[in-house]
Coordinates of C-alpha atoms in Angstrom, one line a residue:
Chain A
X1 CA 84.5 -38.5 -17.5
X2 CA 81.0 -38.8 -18.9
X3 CA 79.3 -39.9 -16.3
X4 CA 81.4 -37.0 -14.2
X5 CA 79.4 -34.8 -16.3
X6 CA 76.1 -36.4 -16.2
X7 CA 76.2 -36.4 -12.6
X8 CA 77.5 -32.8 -12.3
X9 CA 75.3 -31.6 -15.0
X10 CA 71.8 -31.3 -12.9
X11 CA 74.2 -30.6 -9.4
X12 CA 75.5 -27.3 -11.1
X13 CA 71.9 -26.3 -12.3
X14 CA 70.4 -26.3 -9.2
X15 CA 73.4 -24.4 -7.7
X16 CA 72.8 -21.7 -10.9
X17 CA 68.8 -21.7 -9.7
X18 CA 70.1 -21.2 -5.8
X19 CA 72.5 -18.2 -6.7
X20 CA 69.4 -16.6 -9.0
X21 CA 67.4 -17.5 -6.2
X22 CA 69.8 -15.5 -3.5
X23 CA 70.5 -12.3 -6.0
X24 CA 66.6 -12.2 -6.6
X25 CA 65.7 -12.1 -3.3
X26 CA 68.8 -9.9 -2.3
X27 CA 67.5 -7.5 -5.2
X28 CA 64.0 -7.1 -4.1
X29 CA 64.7 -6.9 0.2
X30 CA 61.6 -5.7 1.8
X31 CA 60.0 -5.7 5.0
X32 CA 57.8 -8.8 3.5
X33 CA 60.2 -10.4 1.7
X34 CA 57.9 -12.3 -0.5
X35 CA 60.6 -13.8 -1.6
X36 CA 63.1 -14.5 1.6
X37 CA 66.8 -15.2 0.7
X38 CA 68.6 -18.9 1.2
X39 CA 71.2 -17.6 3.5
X40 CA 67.9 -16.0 5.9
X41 CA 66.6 -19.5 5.1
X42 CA 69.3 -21.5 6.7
X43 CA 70.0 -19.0 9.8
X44 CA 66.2 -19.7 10.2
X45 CA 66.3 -23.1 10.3
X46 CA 69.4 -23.5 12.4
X47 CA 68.0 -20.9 14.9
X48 CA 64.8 -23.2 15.7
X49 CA 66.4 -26.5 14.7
X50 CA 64.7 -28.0 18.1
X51 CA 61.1 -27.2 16.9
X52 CA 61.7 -27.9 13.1
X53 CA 62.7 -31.4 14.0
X54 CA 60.2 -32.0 16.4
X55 CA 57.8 -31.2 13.9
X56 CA 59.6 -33.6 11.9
X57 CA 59.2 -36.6 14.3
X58 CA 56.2 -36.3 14.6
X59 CA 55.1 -35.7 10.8
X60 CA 57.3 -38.6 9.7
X61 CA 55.5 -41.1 12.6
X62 CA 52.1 -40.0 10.9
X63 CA 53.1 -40.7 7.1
X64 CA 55.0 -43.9 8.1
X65 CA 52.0 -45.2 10.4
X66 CA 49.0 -44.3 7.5
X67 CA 51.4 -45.8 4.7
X68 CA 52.4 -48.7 6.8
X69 CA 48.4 -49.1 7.7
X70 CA 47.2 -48.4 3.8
X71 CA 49.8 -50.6 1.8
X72 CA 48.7 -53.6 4.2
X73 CA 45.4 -52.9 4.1
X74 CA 45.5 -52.3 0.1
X75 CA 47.2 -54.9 -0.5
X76 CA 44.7 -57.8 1.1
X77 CA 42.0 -55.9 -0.8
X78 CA 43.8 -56.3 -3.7
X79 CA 44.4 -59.8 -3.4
X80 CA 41.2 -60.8 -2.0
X81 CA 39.5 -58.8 -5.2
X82 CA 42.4 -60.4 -7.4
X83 CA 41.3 -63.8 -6.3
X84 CA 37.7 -63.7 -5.0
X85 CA 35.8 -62.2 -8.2
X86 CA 32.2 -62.3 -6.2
X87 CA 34.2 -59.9 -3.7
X88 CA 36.1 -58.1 -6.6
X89 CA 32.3 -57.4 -8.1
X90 CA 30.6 -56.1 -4.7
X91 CA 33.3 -54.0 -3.0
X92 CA 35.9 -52.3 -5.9
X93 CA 33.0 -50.3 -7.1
X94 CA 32.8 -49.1 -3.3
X95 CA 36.8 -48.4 -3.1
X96 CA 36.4 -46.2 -6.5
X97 CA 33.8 -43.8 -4.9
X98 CA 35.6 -43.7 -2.1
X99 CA 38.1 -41.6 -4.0
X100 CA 36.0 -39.6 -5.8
X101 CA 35.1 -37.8 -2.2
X102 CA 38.2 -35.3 -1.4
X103 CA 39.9 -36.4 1.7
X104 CA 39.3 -33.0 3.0
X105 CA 35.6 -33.0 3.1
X106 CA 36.0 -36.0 5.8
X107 CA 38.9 -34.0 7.6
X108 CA 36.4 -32.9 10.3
X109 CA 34.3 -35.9 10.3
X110 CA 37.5 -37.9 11.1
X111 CA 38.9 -35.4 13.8
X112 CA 35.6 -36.3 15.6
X113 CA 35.5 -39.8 15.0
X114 CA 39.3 -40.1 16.2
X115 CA 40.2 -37.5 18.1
X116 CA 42.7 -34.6 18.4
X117 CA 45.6 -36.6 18.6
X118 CA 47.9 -38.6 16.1
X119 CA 44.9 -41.3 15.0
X120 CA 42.8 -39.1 13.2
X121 CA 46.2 -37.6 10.4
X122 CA 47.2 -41.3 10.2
X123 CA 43.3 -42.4 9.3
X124 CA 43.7 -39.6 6.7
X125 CA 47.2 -40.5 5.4
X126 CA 45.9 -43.9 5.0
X127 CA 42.7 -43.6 3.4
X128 CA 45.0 -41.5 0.4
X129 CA 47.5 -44.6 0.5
X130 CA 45.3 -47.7 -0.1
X131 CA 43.9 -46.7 -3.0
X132 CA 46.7 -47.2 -5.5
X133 CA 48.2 -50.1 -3.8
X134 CA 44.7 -52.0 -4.2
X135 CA 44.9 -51.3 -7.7
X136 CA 48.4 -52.0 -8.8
X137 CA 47.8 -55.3 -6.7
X138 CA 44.9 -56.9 -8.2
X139 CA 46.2 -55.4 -11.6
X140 CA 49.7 -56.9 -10.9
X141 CA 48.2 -60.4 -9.1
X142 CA 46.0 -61.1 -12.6
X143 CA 48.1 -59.7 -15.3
X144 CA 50.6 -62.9 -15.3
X145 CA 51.5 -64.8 -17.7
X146 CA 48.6 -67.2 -18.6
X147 CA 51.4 -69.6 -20.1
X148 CA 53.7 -69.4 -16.3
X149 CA 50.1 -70.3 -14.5
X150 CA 49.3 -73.3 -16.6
X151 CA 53.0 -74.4 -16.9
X152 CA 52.8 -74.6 -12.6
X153 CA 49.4 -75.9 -13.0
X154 CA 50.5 -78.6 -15.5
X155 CA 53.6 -79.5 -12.4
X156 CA 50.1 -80.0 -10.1
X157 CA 50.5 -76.8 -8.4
X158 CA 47.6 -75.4 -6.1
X159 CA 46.5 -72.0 -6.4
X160 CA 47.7 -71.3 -3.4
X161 CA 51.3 -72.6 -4.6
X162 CA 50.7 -70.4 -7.8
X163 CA 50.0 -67.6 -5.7
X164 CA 53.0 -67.1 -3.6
X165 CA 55.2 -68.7 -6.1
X166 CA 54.2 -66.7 -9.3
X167 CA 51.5 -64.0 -8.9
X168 CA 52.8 -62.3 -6.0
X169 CA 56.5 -61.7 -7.0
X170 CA 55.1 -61.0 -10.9
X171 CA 53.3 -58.6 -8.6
X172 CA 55.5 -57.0 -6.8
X173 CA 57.3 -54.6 -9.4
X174 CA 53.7 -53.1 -9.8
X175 CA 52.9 -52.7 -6.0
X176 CA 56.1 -51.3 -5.5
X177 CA 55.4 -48.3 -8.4
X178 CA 52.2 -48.1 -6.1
X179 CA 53.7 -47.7 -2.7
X180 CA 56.2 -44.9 -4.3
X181 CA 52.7 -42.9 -4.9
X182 CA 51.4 -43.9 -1.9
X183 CA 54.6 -42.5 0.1
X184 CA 54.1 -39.1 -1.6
X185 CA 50.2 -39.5 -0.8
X186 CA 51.0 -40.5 2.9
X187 CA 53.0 -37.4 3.5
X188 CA 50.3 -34.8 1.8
X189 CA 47.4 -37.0 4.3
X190 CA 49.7 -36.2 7.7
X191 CA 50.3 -32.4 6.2
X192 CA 47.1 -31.8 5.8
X193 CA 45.5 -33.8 8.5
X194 CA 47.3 -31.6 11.2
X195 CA 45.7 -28.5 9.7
X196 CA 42.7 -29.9 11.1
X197 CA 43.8 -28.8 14.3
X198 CA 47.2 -29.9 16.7
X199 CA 50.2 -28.8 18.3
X200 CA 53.0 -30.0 16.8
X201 CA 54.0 -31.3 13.4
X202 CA 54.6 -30.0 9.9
X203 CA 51.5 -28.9 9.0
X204 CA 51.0 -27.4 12.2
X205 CA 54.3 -24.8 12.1
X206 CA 52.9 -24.3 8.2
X207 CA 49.9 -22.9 9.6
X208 CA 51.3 -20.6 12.4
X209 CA 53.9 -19.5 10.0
X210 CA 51.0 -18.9 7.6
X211 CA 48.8 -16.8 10.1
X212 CA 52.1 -15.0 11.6
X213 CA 53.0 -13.9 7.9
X214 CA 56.5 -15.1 8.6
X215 CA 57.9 -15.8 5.4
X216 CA 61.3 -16.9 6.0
X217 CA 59.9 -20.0 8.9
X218 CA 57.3 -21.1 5.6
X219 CA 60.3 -21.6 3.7
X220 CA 62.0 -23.4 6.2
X221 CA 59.1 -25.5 7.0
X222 CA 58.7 -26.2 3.4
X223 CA 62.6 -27.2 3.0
X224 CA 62.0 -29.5 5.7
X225 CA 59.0 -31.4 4.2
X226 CA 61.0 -31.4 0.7
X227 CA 64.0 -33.4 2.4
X228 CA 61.2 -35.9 4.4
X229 CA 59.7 -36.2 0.8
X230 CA 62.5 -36.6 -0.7
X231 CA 63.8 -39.2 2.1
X232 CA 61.2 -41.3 2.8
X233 CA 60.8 -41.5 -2.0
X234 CA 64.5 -42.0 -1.7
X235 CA 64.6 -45.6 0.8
X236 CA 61.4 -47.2 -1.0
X237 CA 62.9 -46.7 -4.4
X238 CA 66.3 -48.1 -3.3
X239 CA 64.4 -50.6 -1.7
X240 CA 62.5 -51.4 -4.6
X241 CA 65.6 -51.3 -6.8
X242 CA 67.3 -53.4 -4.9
X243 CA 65.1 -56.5 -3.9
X244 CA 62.4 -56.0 -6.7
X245 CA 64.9 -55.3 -9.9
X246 CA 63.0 -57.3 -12.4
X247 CA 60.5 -55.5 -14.2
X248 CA 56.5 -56.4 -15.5
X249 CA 58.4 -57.5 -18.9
X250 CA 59.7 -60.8 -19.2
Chain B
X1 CA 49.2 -88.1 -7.5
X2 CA 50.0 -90.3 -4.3
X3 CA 50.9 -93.0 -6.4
X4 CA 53.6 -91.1 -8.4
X5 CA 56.3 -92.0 -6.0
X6 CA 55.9 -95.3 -6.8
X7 CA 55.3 -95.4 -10.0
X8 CA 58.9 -93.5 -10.4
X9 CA 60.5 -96.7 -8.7
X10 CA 58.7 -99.1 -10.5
X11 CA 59.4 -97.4 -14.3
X12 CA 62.9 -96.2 -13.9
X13 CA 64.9 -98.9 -13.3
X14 CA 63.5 -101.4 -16.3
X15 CA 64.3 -98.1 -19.2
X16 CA 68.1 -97.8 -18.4
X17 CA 68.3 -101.8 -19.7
X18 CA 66.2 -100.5 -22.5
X19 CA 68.6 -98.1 -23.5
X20 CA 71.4 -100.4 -23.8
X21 CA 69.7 -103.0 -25.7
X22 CA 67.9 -100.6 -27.8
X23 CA 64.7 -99.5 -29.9
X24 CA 62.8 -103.1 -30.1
X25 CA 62.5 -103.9 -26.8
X26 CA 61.1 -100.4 -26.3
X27 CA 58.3 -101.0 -28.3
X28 CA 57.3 -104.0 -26.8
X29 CA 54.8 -103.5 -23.6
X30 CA 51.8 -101.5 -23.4
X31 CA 51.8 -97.6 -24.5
X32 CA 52.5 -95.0 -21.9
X33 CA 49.2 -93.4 -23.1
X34 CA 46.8 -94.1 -25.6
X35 CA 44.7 -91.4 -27.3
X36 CA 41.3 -92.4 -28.7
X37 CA 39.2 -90.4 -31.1
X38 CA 40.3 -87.2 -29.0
X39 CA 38.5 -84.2 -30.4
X40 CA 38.5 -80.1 -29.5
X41 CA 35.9 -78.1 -30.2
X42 CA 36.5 -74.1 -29.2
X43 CA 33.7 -71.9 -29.2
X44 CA 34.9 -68.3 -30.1
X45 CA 32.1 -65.5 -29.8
X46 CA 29.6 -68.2 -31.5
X47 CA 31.7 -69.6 -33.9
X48 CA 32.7 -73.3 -33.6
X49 CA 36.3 -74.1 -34.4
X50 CA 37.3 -77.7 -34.1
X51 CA 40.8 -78.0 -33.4
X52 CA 41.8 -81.1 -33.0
X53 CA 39.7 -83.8 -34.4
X54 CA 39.3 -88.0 -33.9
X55 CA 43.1 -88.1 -32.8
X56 CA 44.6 -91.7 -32.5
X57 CA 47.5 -91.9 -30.7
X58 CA 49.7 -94.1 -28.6
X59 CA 53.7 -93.4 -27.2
X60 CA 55.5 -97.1 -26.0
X61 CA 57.9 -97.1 -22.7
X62 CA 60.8 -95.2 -23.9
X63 CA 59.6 -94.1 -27.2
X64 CA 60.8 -90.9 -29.1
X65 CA 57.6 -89.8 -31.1
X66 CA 57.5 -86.7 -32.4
X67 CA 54.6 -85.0 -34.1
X68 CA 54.8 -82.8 -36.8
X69 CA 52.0 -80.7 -38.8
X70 CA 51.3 -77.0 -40.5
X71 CA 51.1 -74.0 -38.0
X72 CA 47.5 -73.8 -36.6
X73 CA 46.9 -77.9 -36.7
X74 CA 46.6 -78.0 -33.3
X75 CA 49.4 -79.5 -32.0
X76 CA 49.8 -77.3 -29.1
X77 CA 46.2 -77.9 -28.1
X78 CA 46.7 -81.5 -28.2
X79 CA 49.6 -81.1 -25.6
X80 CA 47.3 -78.8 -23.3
X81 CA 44.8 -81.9 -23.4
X82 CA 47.1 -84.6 -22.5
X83 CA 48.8 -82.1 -19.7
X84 CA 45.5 -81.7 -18.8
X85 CA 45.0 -78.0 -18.5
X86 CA 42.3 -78.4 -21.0
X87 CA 39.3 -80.7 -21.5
X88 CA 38.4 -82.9 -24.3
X89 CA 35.1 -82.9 -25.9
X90 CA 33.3 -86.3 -24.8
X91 CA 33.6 -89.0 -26.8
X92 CA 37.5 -89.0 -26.6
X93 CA 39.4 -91.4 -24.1
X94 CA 42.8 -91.0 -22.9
X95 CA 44.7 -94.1 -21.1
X96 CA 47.3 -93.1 -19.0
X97 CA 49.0 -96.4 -18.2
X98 CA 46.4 -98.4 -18.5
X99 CA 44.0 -96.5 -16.5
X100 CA 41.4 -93.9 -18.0
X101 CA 41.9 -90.3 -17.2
X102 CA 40.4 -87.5 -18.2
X103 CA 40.9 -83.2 -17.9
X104 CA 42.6 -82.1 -14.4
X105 CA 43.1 -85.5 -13.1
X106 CA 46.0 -85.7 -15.7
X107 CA 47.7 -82.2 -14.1
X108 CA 50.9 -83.4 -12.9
X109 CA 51.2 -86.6 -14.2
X110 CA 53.2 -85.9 -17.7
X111 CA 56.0 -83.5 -17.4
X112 CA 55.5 -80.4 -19.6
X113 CA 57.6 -78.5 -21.7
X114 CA 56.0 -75.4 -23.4
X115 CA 58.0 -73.6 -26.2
X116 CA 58.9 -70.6 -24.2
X117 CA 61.3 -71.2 -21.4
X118 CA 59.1 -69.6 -19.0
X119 CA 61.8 -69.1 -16.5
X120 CA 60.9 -67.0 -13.6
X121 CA 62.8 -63.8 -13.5
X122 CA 63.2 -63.6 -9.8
X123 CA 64.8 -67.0 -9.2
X124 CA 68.4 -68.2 -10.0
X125 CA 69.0 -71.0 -12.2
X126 CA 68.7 -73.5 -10.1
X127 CA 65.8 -72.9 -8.2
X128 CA 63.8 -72.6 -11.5
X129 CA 65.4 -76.0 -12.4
X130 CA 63.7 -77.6 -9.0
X131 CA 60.5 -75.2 -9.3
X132 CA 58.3 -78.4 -10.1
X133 CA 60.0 -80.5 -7.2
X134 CA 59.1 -77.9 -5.0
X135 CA 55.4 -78.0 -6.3
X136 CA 55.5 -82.0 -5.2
X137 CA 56.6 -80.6 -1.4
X138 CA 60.0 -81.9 -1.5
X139 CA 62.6 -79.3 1.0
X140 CA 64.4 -77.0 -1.1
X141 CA 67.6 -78.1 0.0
X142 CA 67.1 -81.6 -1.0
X143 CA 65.1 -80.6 -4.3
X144 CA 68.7 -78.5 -4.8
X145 CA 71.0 -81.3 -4.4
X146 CA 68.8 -83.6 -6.4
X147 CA 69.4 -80.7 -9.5
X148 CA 72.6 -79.7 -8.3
X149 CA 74.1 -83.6 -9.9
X150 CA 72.2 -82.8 -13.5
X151 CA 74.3 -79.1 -14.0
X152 CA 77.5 -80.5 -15.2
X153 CA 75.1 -82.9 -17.8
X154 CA 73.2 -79.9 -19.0
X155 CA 76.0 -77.8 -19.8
X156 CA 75.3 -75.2 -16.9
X157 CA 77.8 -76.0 -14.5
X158 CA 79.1 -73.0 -12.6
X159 CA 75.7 -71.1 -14.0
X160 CA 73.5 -72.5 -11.0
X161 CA 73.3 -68.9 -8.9
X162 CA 73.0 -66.9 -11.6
X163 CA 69.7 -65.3 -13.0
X164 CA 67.7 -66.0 -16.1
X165 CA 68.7 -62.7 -17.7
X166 CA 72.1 -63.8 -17.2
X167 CA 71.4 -66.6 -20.0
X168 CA 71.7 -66.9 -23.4
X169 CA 68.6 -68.3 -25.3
X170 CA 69.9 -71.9 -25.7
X171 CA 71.0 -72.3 -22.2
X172 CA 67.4 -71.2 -21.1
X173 CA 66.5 -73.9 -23.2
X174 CA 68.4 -76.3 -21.3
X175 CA 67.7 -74.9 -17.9
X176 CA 63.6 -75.3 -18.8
X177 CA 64.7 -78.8 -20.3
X178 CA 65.9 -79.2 -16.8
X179 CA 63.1 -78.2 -14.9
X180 CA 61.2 -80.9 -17.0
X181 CA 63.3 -83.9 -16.7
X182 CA 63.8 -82.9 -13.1
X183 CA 59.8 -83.5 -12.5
X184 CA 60.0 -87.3 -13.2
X185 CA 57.2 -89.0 -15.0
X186 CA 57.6 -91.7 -17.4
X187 CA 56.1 -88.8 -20.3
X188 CA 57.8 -85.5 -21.5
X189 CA 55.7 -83.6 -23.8
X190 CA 58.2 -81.3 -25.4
X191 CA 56.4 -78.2 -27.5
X192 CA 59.1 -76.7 -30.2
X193 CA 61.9 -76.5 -27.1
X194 CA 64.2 -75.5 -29.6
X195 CA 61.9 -73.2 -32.3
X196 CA 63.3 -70.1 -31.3
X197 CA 67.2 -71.1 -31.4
X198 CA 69.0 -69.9 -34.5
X199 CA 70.2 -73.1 -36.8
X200 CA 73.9 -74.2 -35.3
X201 CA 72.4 -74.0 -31.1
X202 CA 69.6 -76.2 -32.7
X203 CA 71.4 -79.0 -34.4
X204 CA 73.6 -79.1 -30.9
X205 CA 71.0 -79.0 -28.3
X206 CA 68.9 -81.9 -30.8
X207 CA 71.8 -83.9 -30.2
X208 CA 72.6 -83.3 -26.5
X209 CA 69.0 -84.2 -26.1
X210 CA 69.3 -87.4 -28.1
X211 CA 72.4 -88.3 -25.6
X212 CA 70.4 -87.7 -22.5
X213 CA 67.0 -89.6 -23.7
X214 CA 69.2 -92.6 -24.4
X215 CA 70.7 -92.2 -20.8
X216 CA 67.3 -91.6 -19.3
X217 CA 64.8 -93.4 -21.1
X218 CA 62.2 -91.4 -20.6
X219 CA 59.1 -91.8 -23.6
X220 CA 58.8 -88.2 -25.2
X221 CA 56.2 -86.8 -27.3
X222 CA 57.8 -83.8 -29.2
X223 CA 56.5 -81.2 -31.4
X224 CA 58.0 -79.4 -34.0
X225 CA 57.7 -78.2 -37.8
X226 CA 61.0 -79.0 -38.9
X227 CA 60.9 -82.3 -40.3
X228 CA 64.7 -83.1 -40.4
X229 CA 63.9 -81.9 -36.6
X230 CA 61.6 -84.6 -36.4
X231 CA 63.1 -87.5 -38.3
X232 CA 66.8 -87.3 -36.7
X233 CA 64.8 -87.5 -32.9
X234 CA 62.4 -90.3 -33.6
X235 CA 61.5 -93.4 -33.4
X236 CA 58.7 -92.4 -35.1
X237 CA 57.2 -89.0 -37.3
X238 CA 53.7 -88.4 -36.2
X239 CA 52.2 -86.4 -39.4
X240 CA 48.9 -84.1 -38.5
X241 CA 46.5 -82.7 -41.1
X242 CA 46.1 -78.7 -41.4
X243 CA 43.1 -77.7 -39.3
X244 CA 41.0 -79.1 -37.9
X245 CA 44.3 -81.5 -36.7
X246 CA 44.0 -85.1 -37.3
X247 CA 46.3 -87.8 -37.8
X248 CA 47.7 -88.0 -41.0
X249 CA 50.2 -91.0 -40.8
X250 CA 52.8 -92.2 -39.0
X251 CA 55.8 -93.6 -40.0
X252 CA 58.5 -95.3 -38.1
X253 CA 62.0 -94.5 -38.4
X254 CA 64.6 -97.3 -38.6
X255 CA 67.5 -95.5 -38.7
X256 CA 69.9 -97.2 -36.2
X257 CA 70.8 -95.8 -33.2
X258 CA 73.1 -93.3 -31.6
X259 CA 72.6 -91.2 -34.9
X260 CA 75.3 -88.9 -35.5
X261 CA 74.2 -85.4 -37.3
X262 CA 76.0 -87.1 -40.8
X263 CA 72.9 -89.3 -41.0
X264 CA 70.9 -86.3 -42.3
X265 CA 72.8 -86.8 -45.2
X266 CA 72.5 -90.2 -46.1
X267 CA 70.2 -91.6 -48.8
X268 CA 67.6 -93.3 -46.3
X269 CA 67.2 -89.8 -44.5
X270 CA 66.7 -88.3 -47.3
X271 CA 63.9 -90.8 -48.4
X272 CA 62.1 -91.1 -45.7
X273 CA 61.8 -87.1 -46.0
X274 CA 60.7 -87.2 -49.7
X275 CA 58.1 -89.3 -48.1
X276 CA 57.2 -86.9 -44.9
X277 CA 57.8 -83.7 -47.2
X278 CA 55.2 -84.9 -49.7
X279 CA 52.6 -85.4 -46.9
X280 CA 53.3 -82.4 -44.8
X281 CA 52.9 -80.3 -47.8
X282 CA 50.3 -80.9 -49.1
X283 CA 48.9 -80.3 -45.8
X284 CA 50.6 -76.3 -44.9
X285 CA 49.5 -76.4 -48.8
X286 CA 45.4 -76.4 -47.4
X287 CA 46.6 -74.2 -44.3
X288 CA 48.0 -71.4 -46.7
X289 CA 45.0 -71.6 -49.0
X290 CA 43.0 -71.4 -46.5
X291 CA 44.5 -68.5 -44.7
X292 CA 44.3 -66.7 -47.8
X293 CA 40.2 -67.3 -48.1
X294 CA 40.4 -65.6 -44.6
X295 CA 42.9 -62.9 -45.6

């Protein structure tokens, strides 16, 4: 019964918020609809289905490429840096500045550099996506237990031994929080990297919708990158639940 | 370490007629390892602690020694030396068997036992148990039926697949106990295995481990501050002085063998702690007051 409730309880308050949402816009009809109703949401949506999920495809090739690209990338910096200290010392100050410059003020240096086509939004996706992962990595690989390292030391371990046996999967609950960022950071890095100019995607039918002042298609665009959000969130958490359950607390 | 194969065939047969015959015999022969003058100096942001200081000490084939002392005497440090995952100053000698060894040449030739479990989270019970048989490159499959035989003697059968979570303290105890008896060497250094068990899980797991050593035969150095802890195991109470840790005395302990948890009621127990009690406290007597200077 209680967990009935605790389940139903957020259910029903979206499904209040949904109504408002349709009385609201219902209220207020105009020719701009600055507000467009659900039901004109969904006709939308099921009216250019074909487009919508092409834009879909290709959006969701982009995020999974740059995320796929930045965790394996950020996660050999991270180890190298977690393991290498001389390495650690000349190139993490580099990886820090390299932050501090918006992705967007390299979105038309990288269109050049890469091209038109679906390189240059997954260079973008990625360079949002390493970041995190090469922090929670080398923060995960040398936060360990000082006492687990010498007790495998102590059993004549390598550090190579120690590594795969001890630091990485102490490690792993931490790169996993950092891969759930870097799935949110992904999808923002495709988005946006198509605005720099393409023909299909997302970001792309976000723009035309934008220029063509067609309300009800931005909505249904944005439904469509909430539910690719949501999805893509959705497997890596289960994931991470799943085959990384224990926590950086033992 | 290429020897240790050997030295496993050579050593284990000889104990198990130790352990019927009993304690004399293992006192004869020459000590397991012999610690001479040993002293620790830690430097901490300019100031010079000396932990451990001109420690004398030497554990027969098969001997039960275990070493008792105030908080802070540097037992634990003591341990990490003869493990070697720290270094002496020079000056100290340790024998291992006859042979002089010093800092990481002595990793992996005791088997340690710190006082956490340390299990790993992410492996079931019995692939902790083998973790340090795994270090040594032996399959998992074999390391796993060489363990697989000691879960019915530890009191975990039918726990082997589950998690360390799954545990209660004293069986994570016994599955870390495991892991160290599974890594054979002819040394166990035990650190307070059973310090953080309440009193009832303590006085059984002392026992269980007093039944296994005289199966085994193995020559353990253990640690603890509980000196009815300490006398019921031994063959012989180690007592160390408050910081900086030396050897206070040592006493052997002829009460006969298999002791049964009554003995800790009879008159010689209860001497021989007079004895150790007057020692010891004296010592956590210099450790307090000293403390208090700090405080």
């Amino acid at each position: 019964m209680t967990s009935w409730r605790n389940q139903a309880t957020p259910v029903a308050a979206i499904v209040i918020v949904l109504i408002a949402w349709e009385l609201l816009a219902r209220a207020n009809a105009s020719p701009n609809m600055l507000l467009p109703p659900i039901t004109a949401v969904l006709a939308d949506i099921w009216a250019n289905l074909e487009i919508l999920l092409r834009g879909v495809r290709r959006t969701l090739t982009e995020t999974l490429l740059g995320l796929v690209f930045g965790a394996a990338f950020g996660f050999v910096a991270g180890a190298v840096f977690a393991q290498v200290r001389i390495f650690e010392k000349m190139f993490f100050p580099l990886f820090v500045v390299s932050q501090t410059v918006p992705v967007i003020a390299f979105g038309a240096l990288v269109v050049m550099w890469f091209g038109n086509g679906i390189m240059s939004k997954v260079v973008i996706a990625f360079y949002l996506t390493f970041f995190p992962v090469t922090v929670n990595t080398h923060r995960g690989l040398l936060s360990v237990d000082q006492q687990r390292v010498d007790l495998l030391r102590a059993f004549g371990a390598s550090s190579w031994k120690i590594f795969w046996s001890l630091r990485l999967p102490a490690a792993l609950p931490s790169i996993m929080a950092s891969l759930l960022l870097g799935v949110s950071l992904s999808l923002i890095g495709a988005i946006v990297g198509e605005w720099f100019g393409d023909t299909v995607g997302l970001g792309i039918l976000l723009v035309q919708a934008m220029y063509a002042e067609d309300m009800v298609r931005l909505w249904s665009i944005i439904v469509f990158c909430g539910l690719l959000g949501t999805g893509l969130y959705g497997i890596v958490a289960w994931f991470a639940r799943r085959y990384v359950w224990w926590g950086t607390e033992y | 370490m290429a020897g240790s194969a050997l030295d496993r065939v050579e050593t284990d047969k000889p104990y198990e007629a130790l352990a019927v015959t009993g304690k004399a015999e293992a006192s004869a022969g020459s000590p397991i390892i012999e610690l001479a003058q040993l002293t620790k100096t830690f430097d901490s942001s300019g100031q010079k602690v000396v932990a451990i200081e001109g420690v004398d000490l030497a554990v027969r084939p098969g001997e039960f020694v275990t070493l008792v002392g105030p908080s802070g005497c540097g037992k634990s440090t003591l341990f990490n030396i003869v493990s070697g995952l720290l270094d002496a100053d020079t000056g100290g000698k340790i024998h291992f068997k006859g042979e002089e060894r010093q800092g990481k040449e002595l990793l992996g030739t005791v088997s340690f036992m710190p006082q956490r479990d340390l299990l790993l989270p992410w492996r079931r019970v019995i692939d902790n148990a083998v973790i340090a048989l795994e270090v040594e490159g032996m399959r998992r499959k074999e390391a796993r039926e060489k363990a697989q035989v000691m879960f019915q003697e530890f009191g975990l059968a039918g726990f082997e697949r589950h998690y360390p979570h799954q545990l209660s303290g004293g069986m994570r105890q016994r599955v870390a106990l495991m892991r160290t008896f599974l890594f054979e060497r002819d040394l166990m250094l035990l650190d307070e295995p059973f310090g953080a068990l309440d009193a009832l899980t303590r006085v059984m797991m002392q026992r269980w481990l007093l039944g296994i050593w005289q199966r085994h035969r193995r020559s353990i150095l253990f640690i603890t501050h509980d000196v009815d802890e300490a006398i019921f195991l031994g063959d012989r109470v180690v007592v160390m002085t408050a910081r900086p840790g030396r050897i206070k005395l040592s006493r052997e302990i002829d009460l006969p063998r298999p002791r049964d948890p009554h003995v800790t009621t009879t008159p010689e127990f209860l001497a021989i702690k007079a004895d150790l009690m007057e020692a010891i406290e004296e010592e956590s007597m210099k450790s307090f007051m000293s403390q208090d200077e700090r405080g």
